[in-house]
Each structure stands twice: as C-alpha cells, then as structure tokens.
Coordinates of C-alpha atoms in Angstrom, one line a residue:
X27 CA 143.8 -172.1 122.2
X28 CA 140.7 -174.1 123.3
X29 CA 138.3 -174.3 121.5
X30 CA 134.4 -174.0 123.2
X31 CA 132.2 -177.3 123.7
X32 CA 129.5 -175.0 123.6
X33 CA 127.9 -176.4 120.5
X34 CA 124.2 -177.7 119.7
X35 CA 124.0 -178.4 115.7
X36 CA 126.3 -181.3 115.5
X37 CA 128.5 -181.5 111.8
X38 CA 126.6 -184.8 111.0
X39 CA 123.0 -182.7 110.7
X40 CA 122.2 -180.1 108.4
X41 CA 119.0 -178.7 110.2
X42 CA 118.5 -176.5 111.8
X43 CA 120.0 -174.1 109.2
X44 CA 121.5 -171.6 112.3
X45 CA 123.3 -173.0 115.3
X46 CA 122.8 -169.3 117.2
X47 CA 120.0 -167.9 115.9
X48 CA 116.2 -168.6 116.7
X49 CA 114.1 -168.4 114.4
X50 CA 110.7 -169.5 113.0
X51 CA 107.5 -169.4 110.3
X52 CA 109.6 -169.7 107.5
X53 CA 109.1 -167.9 103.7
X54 CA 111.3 -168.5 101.6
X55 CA 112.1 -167.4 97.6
X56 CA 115.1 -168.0 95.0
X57 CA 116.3 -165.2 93.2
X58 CA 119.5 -164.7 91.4
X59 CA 121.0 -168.5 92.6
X60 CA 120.4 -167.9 96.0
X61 CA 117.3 -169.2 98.4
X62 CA 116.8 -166.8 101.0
X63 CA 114.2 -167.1 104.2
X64 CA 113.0 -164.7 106.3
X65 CA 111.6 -165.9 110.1
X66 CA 110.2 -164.6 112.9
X67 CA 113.0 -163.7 115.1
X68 CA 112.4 -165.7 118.4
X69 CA 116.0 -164.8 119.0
X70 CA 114.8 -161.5 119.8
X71 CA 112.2 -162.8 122.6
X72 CA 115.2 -165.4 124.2
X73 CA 117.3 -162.0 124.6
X74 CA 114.6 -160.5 126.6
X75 CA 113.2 -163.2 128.6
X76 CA 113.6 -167.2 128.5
X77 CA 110.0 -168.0 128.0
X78 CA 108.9 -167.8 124.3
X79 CA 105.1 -165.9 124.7
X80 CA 106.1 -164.0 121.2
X81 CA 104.8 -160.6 122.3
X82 CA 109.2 -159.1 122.6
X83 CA 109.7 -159.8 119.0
X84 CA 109.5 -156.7 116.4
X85 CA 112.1 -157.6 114.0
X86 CA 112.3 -160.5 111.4
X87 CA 115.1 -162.3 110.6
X88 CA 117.1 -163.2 107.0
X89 CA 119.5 -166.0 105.5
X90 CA 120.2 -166.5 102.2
X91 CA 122.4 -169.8 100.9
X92 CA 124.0 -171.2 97.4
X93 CA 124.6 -174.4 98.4
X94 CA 121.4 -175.4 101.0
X95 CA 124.2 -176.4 103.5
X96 CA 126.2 -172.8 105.0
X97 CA 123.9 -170.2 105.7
X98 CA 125.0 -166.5 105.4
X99 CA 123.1 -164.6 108.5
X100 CA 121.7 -161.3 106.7
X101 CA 120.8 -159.6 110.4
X102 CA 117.4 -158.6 111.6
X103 CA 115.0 -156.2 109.6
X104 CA 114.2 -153.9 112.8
X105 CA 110.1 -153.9 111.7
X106 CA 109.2 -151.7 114.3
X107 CA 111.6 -148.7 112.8
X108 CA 109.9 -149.2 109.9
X109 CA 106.5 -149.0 110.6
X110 CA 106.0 -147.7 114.6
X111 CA 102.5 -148.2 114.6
X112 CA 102.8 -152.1 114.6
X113 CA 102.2 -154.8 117.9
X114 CA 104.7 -157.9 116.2
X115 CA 106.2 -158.9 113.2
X116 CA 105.5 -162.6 112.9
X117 CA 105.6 -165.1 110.0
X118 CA 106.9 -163.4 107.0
X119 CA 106.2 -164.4 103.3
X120 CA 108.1 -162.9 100.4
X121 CA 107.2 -162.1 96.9
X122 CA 108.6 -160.5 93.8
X123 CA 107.0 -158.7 91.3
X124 CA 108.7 -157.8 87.7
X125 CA 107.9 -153.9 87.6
X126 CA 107.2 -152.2 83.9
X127 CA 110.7 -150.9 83.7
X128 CA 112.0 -154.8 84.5
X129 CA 113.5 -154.2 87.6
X130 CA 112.2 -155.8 90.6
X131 CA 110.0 -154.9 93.4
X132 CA 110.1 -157.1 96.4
X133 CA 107.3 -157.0 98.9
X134 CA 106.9 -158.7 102.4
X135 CA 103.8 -158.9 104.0
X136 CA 103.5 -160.0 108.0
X137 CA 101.4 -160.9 111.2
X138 CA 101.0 -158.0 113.3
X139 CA 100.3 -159.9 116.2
X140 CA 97.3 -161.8 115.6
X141 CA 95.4 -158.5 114.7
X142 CA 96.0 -158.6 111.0
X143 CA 98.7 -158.3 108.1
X144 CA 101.4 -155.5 107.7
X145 CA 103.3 -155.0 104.3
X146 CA 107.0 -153.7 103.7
X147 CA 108.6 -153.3 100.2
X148 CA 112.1 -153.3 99.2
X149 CA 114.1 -152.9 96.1
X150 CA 116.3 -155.7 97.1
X151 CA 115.9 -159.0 99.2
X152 CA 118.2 -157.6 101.7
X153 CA 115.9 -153.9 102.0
X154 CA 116.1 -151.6 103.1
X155 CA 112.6 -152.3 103.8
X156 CA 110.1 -149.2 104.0
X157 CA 106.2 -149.1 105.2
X158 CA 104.1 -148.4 102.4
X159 CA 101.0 -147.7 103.7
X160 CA 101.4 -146.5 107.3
X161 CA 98.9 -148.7 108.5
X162 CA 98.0 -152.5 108.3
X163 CA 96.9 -154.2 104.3
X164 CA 94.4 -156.0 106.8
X165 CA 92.7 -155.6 110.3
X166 CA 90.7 -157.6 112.2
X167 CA 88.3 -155.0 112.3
X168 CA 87.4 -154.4 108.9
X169 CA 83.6 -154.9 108.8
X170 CA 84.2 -157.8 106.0
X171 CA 86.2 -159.4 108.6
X172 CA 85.1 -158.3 112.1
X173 CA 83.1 -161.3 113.6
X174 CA 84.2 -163.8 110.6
X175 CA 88.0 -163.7 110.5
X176 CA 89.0 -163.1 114.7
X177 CA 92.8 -163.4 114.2
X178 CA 93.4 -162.3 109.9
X179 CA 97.2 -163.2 110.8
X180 CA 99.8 -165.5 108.9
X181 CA 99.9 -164.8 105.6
X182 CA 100.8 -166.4 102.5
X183 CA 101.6 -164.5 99.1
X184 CA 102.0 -164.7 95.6
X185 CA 102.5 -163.6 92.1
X186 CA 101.1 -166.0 89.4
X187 CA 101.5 -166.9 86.1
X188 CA 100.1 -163.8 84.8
X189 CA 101.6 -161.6 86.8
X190 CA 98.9 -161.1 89.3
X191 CA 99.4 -160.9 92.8
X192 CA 97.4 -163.0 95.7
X193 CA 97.1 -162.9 99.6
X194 CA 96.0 -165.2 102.0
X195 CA 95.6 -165.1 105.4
X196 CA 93.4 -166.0 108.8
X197 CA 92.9 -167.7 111.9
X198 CA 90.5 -168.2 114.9
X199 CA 87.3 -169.7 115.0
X200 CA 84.0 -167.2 114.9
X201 CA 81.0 -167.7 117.1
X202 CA 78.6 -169.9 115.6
X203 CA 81.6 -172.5 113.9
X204 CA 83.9 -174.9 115.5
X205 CA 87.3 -176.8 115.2
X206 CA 85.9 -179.0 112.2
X207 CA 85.1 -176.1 110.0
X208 CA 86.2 -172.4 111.8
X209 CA 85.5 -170.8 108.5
X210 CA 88.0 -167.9 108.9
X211 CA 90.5 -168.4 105.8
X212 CA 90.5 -166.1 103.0
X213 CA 92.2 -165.1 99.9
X214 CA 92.1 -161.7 97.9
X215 CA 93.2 -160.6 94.7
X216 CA 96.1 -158.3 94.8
X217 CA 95.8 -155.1 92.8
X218 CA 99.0 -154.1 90.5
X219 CA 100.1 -152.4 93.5
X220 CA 100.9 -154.9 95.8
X221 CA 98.9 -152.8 98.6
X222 CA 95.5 -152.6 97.7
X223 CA 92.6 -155.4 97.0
X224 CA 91.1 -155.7 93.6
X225 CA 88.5 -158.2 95.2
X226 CA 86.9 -159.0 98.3
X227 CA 88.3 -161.1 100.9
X228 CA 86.8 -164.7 99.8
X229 CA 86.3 -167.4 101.6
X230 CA 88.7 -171.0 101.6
X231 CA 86.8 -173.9 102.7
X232 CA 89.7 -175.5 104.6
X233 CA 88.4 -177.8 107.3
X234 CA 90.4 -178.1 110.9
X235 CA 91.9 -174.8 109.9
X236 CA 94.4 -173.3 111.9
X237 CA 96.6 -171.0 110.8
X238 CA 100.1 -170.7 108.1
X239 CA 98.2 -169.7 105.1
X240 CA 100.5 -170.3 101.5
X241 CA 99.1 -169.9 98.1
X242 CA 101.4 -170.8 95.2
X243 CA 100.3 -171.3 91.2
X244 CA 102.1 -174.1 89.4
X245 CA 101.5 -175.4 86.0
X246 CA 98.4 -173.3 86.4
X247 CA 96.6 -174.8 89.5
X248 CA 96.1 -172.6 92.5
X249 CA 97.7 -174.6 95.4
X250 CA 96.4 -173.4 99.3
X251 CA 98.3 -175.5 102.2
X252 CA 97.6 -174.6 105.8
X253 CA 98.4 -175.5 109.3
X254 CA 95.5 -177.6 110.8
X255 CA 94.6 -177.5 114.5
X256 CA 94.6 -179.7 117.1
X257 CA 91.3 -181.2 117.0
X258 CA 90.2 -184.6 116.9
X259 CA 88.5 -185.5 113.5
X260 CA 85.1 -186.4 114.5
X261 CA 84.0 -184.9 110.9
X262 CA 85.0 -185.6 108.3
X263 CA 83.6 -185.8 104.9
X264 CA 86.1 -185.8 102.1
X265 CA 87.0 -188.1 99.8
X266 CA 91.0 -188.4 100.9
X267 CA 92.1 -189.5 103.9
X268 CA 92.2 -187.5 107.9
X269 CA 94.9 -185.3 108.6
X270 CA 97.1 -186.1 111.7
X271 CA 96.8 -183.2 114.2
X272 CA 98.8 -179.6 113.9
X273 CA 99.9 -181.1 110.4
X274 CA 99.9 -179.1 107.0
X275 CA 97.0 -179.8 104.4
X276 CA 96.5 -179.1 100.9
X277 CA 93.6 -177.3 99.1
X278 CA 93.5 -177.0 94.7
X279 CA 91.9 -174.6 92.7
X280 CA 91.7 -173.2 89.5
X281 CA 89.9 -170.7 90.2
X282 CA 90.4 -169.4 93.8
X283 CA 87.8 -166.0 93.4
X284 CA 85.1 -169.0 93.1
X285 CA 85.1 -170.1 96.7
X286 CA 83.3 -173.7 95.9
X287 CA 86.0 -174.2 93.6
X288 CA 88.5 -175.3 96.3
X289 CA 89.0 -179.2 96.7
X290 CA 90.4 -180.6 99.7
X291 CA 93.6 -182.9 99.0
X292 CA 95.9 -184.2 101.4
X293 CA 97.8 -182.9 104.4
X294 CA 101.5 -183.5 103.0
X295 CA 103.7 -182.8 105.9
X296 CA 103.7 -183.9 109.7
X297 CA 103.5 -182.3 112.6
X298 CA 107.4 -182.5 113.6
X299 CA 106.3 -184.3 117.1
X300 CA 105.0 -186.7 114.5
X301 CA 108.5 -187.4 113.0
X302 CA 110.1 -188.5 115.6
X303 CA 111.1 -184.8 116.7
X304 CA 109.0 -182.5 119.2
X305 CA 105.9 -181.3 119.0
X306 CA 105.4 -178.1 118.5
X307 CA 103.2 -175.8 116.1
X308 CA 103.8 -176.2 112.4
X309 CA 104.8 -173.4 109.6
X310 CA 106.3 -173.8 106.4
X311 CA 107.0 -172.5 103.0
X312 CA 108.6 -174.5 99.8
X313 CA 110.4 -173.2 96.8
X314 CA 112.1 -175.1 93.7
X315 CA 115.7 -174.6 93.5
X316 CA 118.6 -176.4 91.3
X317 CA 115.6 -178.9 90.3
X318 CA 114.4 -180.1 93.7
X319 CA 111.9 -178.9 95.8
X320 CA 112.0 -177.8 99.2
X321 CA 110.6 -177.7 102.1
X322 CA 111.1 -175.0 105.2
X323 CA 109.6 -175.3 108.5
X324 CA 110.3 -175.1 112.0
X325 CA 111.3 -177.1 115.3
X326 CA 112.2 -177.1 119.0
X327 CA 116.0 -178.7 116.7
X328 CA 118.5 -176.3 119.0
X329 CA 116.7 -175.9 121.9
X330 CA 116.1 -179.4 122.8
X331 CA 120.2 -179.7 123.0
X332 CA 120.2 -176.9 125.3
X333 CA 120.2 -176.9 129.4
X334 CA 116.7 -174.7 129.2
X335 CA 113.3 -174.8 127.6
X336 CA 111.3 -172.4 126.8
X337 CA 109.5 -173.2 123.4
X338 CA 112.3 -171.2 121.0
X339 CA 112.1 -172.3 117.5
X340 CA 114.4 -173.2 114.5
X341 CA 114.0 -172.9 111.0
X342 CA 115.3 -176.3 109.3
X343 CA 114.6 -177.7 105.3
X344 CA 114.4 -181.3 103.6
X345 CA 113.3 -182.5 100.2
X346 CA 109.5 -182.3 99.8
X347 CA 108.1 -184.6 97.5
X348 CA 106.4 -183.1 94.6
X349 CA 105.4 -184.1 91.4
X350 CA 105.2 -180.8 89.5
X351 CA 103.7 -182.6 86.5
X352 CA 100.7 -184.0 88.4
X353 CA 100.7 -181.2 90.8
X354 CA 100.3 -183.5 93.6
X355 CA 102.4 -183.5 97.2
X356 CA 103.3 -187.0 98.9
X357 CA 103.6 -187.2 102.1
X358 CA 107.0 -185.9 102.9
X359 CA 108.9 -185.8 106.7
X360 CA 111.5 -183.7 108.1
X361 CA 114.5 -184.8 110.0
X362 CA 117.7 -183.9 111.9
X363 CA 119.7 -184.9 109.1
X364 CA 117.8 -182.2 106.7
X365 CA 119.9 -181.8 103.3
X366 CA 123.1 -182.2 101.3
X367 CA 125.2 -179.4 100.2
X368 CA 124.3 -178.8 96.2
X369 CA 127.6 -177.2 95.7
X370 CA 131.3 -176.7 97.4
X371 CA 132.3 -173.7 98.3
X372 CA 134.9 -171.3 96.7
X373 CA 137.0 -170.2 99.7
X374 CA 139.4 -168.1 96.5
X375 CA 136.5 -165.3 96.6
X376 CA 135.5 -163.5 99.4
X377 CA 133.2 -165.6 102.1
X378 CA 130.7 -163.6 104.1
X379 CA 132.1 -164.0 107.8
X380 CA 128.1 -164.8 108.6
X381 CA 128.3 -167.7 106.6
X382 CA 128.2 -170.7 109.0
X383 CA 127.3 -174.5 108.8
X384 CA 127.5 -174.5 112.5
X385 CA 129.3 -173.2 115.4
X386 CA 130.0 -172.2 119.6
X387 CA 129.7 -169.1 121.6
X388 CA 129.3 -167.0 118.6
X389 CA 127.3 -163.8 118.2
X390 CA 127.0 -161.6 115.5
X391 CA 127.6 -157.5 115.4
X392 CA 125.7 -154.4 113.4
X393 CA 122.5 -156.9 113.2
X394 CA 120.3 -154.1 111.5
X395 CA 123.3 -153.6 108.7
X396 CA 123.4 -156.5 105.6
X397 CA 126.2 -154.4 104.8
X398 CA 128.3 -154.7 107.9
X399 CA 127.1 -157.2 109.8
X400 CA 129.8 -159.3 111.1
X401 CA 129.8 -162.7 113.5
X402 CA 131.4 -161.8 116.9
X403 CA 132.9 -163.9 119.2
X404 CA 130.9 -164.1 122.8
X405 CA 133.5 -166.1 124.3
X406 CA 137.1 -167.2 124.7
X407 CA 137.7 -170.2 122.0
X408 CA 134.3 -169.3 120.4
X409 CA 134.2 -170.7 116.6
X410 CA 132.3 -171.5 113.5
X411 CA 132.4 -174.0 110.7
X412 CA 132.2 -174.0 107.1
X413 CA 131.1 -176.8 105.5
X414 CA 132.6 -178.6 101.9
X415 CA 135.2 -175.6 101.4
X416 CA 137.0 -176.6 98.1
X417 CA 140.6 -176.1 98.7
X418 CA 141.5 -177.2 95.4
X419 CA 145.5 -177.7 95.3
X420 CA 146.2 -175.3 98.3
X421 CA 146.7 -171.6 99.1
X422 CA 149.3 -169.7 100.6
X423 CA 147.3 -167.0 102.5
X424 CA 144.2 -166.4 104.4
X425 CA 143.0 -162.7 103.9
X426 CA 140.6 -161.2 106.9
X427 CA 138.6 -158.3 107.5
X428 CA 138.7 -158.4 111.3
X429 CA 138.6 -156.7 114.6
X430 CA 139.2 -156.8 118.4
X431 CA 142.1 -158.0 120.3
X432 CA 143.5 -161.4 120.2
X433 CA 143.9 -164.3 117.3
X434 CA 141.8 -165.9 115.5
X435 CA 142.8 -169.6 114.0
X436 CA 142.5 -171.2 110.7
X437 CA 141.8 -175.2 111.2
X438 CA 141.3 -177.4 108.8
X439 CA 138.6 -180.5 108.5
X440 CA 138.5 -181.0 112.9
X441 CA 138.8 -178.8 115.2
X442 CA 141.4 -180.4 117.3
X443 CA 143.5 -180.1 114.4
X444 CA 146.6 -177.7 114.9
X445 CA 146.2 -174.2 113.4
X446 CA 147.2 -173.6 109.7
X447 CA 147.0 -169.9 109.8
X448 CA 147.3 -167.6 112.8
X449 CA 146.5 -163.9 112.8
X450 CA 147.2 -161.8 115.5
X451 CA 145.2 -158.7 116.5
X452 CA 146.8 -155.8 117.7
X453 CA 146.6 -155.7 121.3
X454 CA 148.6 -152.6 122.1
X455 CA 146.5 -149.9 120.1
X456 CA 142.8 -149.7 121.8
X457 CA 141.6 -147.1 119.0
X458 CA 143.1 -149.7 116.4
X459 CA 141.2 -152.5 117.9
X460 CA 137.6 -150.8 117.6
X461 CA 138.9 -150.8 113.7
X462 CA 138.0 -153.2 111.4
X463 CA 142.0 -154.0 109.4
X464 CA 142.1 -156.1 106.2
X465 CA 145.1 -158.4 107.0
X466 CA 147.1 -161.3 105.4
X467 CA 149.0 -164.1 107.1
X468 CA 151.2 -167.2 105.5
X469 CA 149.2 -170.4 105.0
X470 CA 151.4 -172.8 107.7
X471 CA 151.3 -176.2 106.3
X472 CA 152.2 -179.2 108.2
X473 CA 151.9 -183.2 108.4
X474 CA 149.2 -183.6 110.2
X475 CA 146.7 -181.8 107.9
X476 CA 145.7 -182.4 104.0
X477 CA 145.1 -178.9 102.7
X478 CA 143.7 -180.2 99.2
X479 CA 140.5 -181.0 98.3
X480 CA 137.1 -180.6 99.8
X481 CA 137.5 -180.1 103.4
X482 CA 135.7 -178.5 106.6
X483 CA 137.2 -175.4 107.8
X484 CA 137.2 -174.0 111.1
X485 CA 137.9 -170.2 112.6
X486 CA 138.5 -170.5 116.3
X487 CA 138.8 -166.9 118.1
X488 CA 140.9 -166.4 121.5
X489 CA 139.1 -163.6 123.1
X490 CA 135.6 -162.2 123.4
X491 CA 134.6 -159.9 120.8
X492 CA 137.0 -160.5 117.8
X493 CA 134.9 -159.8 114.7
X494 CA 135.2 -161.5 111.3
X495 CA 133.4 -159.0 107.7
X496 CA 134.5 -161.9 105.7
X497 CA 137.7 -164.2 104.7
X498 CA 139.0 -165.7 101.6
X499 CA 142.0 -167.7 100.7
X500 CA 145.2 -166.9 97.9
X501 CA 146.6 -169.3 95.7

C-alpha cells in the first residue's frame, strides 16, 4: 500500500511533540517516571473554523512521555462537562499535593477566558476531572480585583517546600498604568484546600507584564517568570539588562506575601520569532526530569508546514539552562530540533497505540476516554512513527488490539521499506468490524530489513478508519 505524504513533523525534529494535534500554553509535571502536559486545545478551534480567535475551545488537552521523544496522546478533558458554567478553558497549570492519608490529590487550575481562573481536581493525572467549587477560584470582578486586575487569566501554581500551595495569575493593564508597569500580577496563598485563599491577592512588581504567570520554589527561593508584552522599553530601571519583546522574564523572592520583596532578574527565554522561528505569543512551563531541566512552550512549528494559516499553535520542549545551585536561568532558545530521546523503547510490553513520534492523515477515536482512546486512520495509507523501538534480537509476532476493515502494516526503520508484518481486518463481518479484536500475525523477515537493534517503526493503515488500542511485539 501507499503510504500518505501528508506529513508536517519531519523524523529529523523532535518539536513539536504532536504531528496532529494543536495545542498550546503548556504546564507540565513529572510523576511516577513520566512528564505529562496539558495545553489549550487549539485543535478544538481548527475543527470548527480555520481562524484561531480562541473563543471554540472548551476542552484541554494531555500527553504524557518516558523518553521526551514519542508522546502518548491522553485525549481531551471536555472542561465544559465538567463545569457548565465556564466561557474557555485556556492555559492549564498542574499541581500535586501529598494528602494526609499519602495518596495524591491533583489539581488544575485554568483561564476562563480572560475573566478569571477555574479549578478541577482529580485523583489521577489522567482525571476524571471534577469542578470543585461550581464557580471560578477567581473573577475579574471581585472588588480586590475589579479595576486593578482587568483580565485575572493565565495562571501559574504551586506546592512548596512546606507543603503549601500558591497561585498566580493576571493580565491587562488598569486605567491610570501603562505598558512599562500595568500593575495587574498577583500571587495568593493557597489554603490546605487547594480552593480557597489564606491571603489576599498581593501584588508582583513585574514590569512590561503581560500575561503566562508560573511560580515555582527551588532550594527555597520563590521563582515568578512571566510573558512580557510587546512594548518598546522606554523605562527601564533595573539593574539587569532589557527584555526583548513578547519574551519570558524572571522575578525572585523569598518571601512572595512581601510584595517589595520581589527582584527583577532576567528574561531567560525568547520570543520564538526571536529564534529564528515565528513570532507568535509566548507560554511556557519547565520541570526537572532524569537530571535535566526542561523547557515547554509553544509555536506556529506544524502550521507553518501546512498549505493554511490561521495562528494554530504547538506545544514543543528543549533543554533550559538552569543552575539549580545558584538558582539562576541563562538565557536558553528553542528550536526545531528540540530534544533527544532519554530512553529506547520496549516494544516486548504493550505500547499505547497514541504513542507517536510523528505521523500522516492520522486521527484519533473516544478523545474524552484515557481508557479507550485509540489513533484512527483519516485516510487511505495514513501512518505513524515510533521512534528508537529496541528490537533487541528480534520477535516473531506483532500482537494488536484493532478495528475497522482493511490491513494495517508493520515497517521497519523507512517507510518505503516492505512490510514485516501484515494483519488483515475482517472485511466480510460489518458487526465484527465496529469490534475492537486482539490479533496476532508472524513476524515476516526478509533481506532487505535488519530487525535487531534500535530501529524506527512504522504502522501504515490501508483504509479510513482502522483503529489501533495498542501493539506490542513477542520474542
């Protein structure tokens, strides 16, 4: 079969971490070996119309990866089920607290619209995710933000090292202030809770704030990045050098409930127009995994391969440069390339069939279901890739959990290799092909292709709406 040419994350790049989904305003954690983001599903305003004005999207998306190189596609958490009352769920951040009888309590707290902050908690990363409090954790019209805060949006979260819980948030620029010093971000003190303040909302003298609040403590400093705006810097008084435009700055505290505390460091990552990629606005999170931190934000990566524009944005990762010691950022870029894979993967345990490096004309089915979810073929010859698959001395069978009508191809390290396991769908038995069937089929080896070692591996469907659970190999 032919395989599609309908692909727009080439193998040699790493970022953006989904060929087929758009996503954007990255959080990210690590818990239990895994990183996992959640974005603001821009996928869901593409579907709707091709012009990305945000006001379509009501979901939020997930991945989770091992090996910072495939990316298993969790589905969408449908926001709006969860709490009806709300306008959008944009920019996500993710945080887990260690409840009294040790297990964990995971909380996600979001832009609804530019109005204010919504919360969900779960009691896993995957949910399901429930509503709380029935109404936003912030509005724009509280009194201590009505007129100070316009757009209380973007927030960042965390738990320190005491176990205590901070938001951060804001945006807009009151009467009275201007782009040099708009005077709307804040940061509260979480209650044990997770859903109710312990202080007021406090100010954070960020200057050329914009919005993409994110508070983390390390080695016991209180570190606030933001997004800065567009502005020229006609003022500027601090003793470290200008930001560039739309990039992300760095404030430090030790003590963030004392407002004149705060001391303005560096901005530490550029604008992506300003690395030699396009401009667009700027959002990011960073966690430390395996030893190295990391660095999520977001581009205009998969859409610039595209024949369309339309502002949809991808969540990518690189290195960030950190020294954890010294708590101090350097200046660190993104890039097409993005990352190396930590890790191979073991292809001799079962593979989610949503884990993908890249891929063409592929879809996914039962978005909503981290359970179910399965990718889905949207085209004749549509495929996926896995990257560094550690075939070790060989197999003799590929096991599936599929469904649909047609075949689906093994291929191993190109895709114009020949196949080196078939399996055929049941064509003849409509009820059977809405079904999904476990099934096994002979590895088929031949000259042309090394089945040992580290290689890339390919899964190339023949028909439209074939549907792969998840795949594994036998020795």
């Amino acid at each position: 079969m032919t395989a599609s040419k309908n692909v727009y994350k080439q193998k040699s790049n790493s970022n953006p971490i989904s060929s087929n989904v758009f996503c954007a305003d990255p959080g990210a954690i690590v818990y239990n070996g895994r990183v996992y983001v959640y974005g603001t599903n821009d996928q869901q305003q593409f579907l709707q119309t091709k012009q990305n004005s945000y006001e379509r999207i009501t979901s939020i998306v997930c991945f989770s990866s091992d090996d910072m190189a495939n990316w298993t596609f969790h589905g969408e958490i449908d926001v709006k089920a969860a709490a009806p009352w709300i306008l959008n769920s944009w920019a996500p951040d993710v945080c887990i607290k260690k409840m009294p009888d040790g297990s964990d309590k995971f909380y996600m707290y979001f832009s609804n619209n530019g109005c204010g902050v919504g919360v969900l908690c779960a009691d896993s990363p995957l949910g399901p995710w429930k509503d709380p409090l029935g109404e936003p954790i912030v509005d724009m019209f509280m009194p201590e933000l009505f007129g100070t805060c316009p757009n209380p949006f973007d927030p960042g979260a965390c738990i320190d090292e005491n176990g205590t819980g901070w938001l951060c948030f804001g945006g807009g620029i009151p009467a009275g202030f201007d782009e040099s010093f708009p005077g709307s971000a804040r940061i509260a003190r979480l209650n044990d809770d997770m859903i109710s303040f312990a202080t007021e909302f406090l100010p954070i003298p960020a200057p050329y704030f914009f919005e993409s609040s994110n508070i983390r403590q390390i080695n016991g400093t209180y570190i606030y990045t933001y997004n800065n705006n567009w502005g020229e810097r006609t003022k500027w008084d601090y003793d470290a050098p200008k930001p560039s435009q739309c990039s992300m700055s760095c404030m430090m505290t030790k003590t963030p409930e004392i407002p004149e505390s705060w001391e303005y460091k560096n901005h530490y990552f550029m604008n992506p127009g300003d690395m030699g990629l396009n401009y667009s606005n700027n959002h990011i999170s960073y966690v430390k995994f395996n030893g190295q931190w990391y660095i999520f934000f977001h581009t205009l990566l998969l859409q610039e391969n595209m024949p369309f524009g339309g502002g949809f944005r991808s969540i990518c990762v690189n290195k960030l440069e950190f020294d954890e010691e010294k708590v101090e950022f350097s200046l660190s870029m993104g890039s097409r390339r993005g990352v190396e894979a930590i890790k191979n993967v073991n292809p001799f345990k079962d593979v989610a069939g949503t884990t993908i490096f890249t891929s063409a004309d592929l879809g996914f089915e039962d978005i909503y279901s981290p359970e179910r979810i399965a990718s889905k073929a949207c085209a004749e010859g549509a495929w996926f890739m896995v990257k560094n698959v550690d075939l070790k001395n060989g197999a003799s069978k590929l096991q599936a959990e599929l469904k649909g009508k047609g075949s689906v191809e093994l291929r191993i390290d190109n895709l114009s290799n020949p196949a080196s396991a078939v399996i055929n769908l049941d064509s003849s038995d409509s009820a059977k092909s809405l079904s999904y069937q476990q099934l096994q089929v002979q590895i088929q080896k031949n000259d042309a292709v090394d089945f040992y070692g580290v290689k890339d591996v390919y899964f190339v469907f023949s028909n439209a709406d074939i549907c792969i659970k998840k795949w594994k190999l036998i020795e």
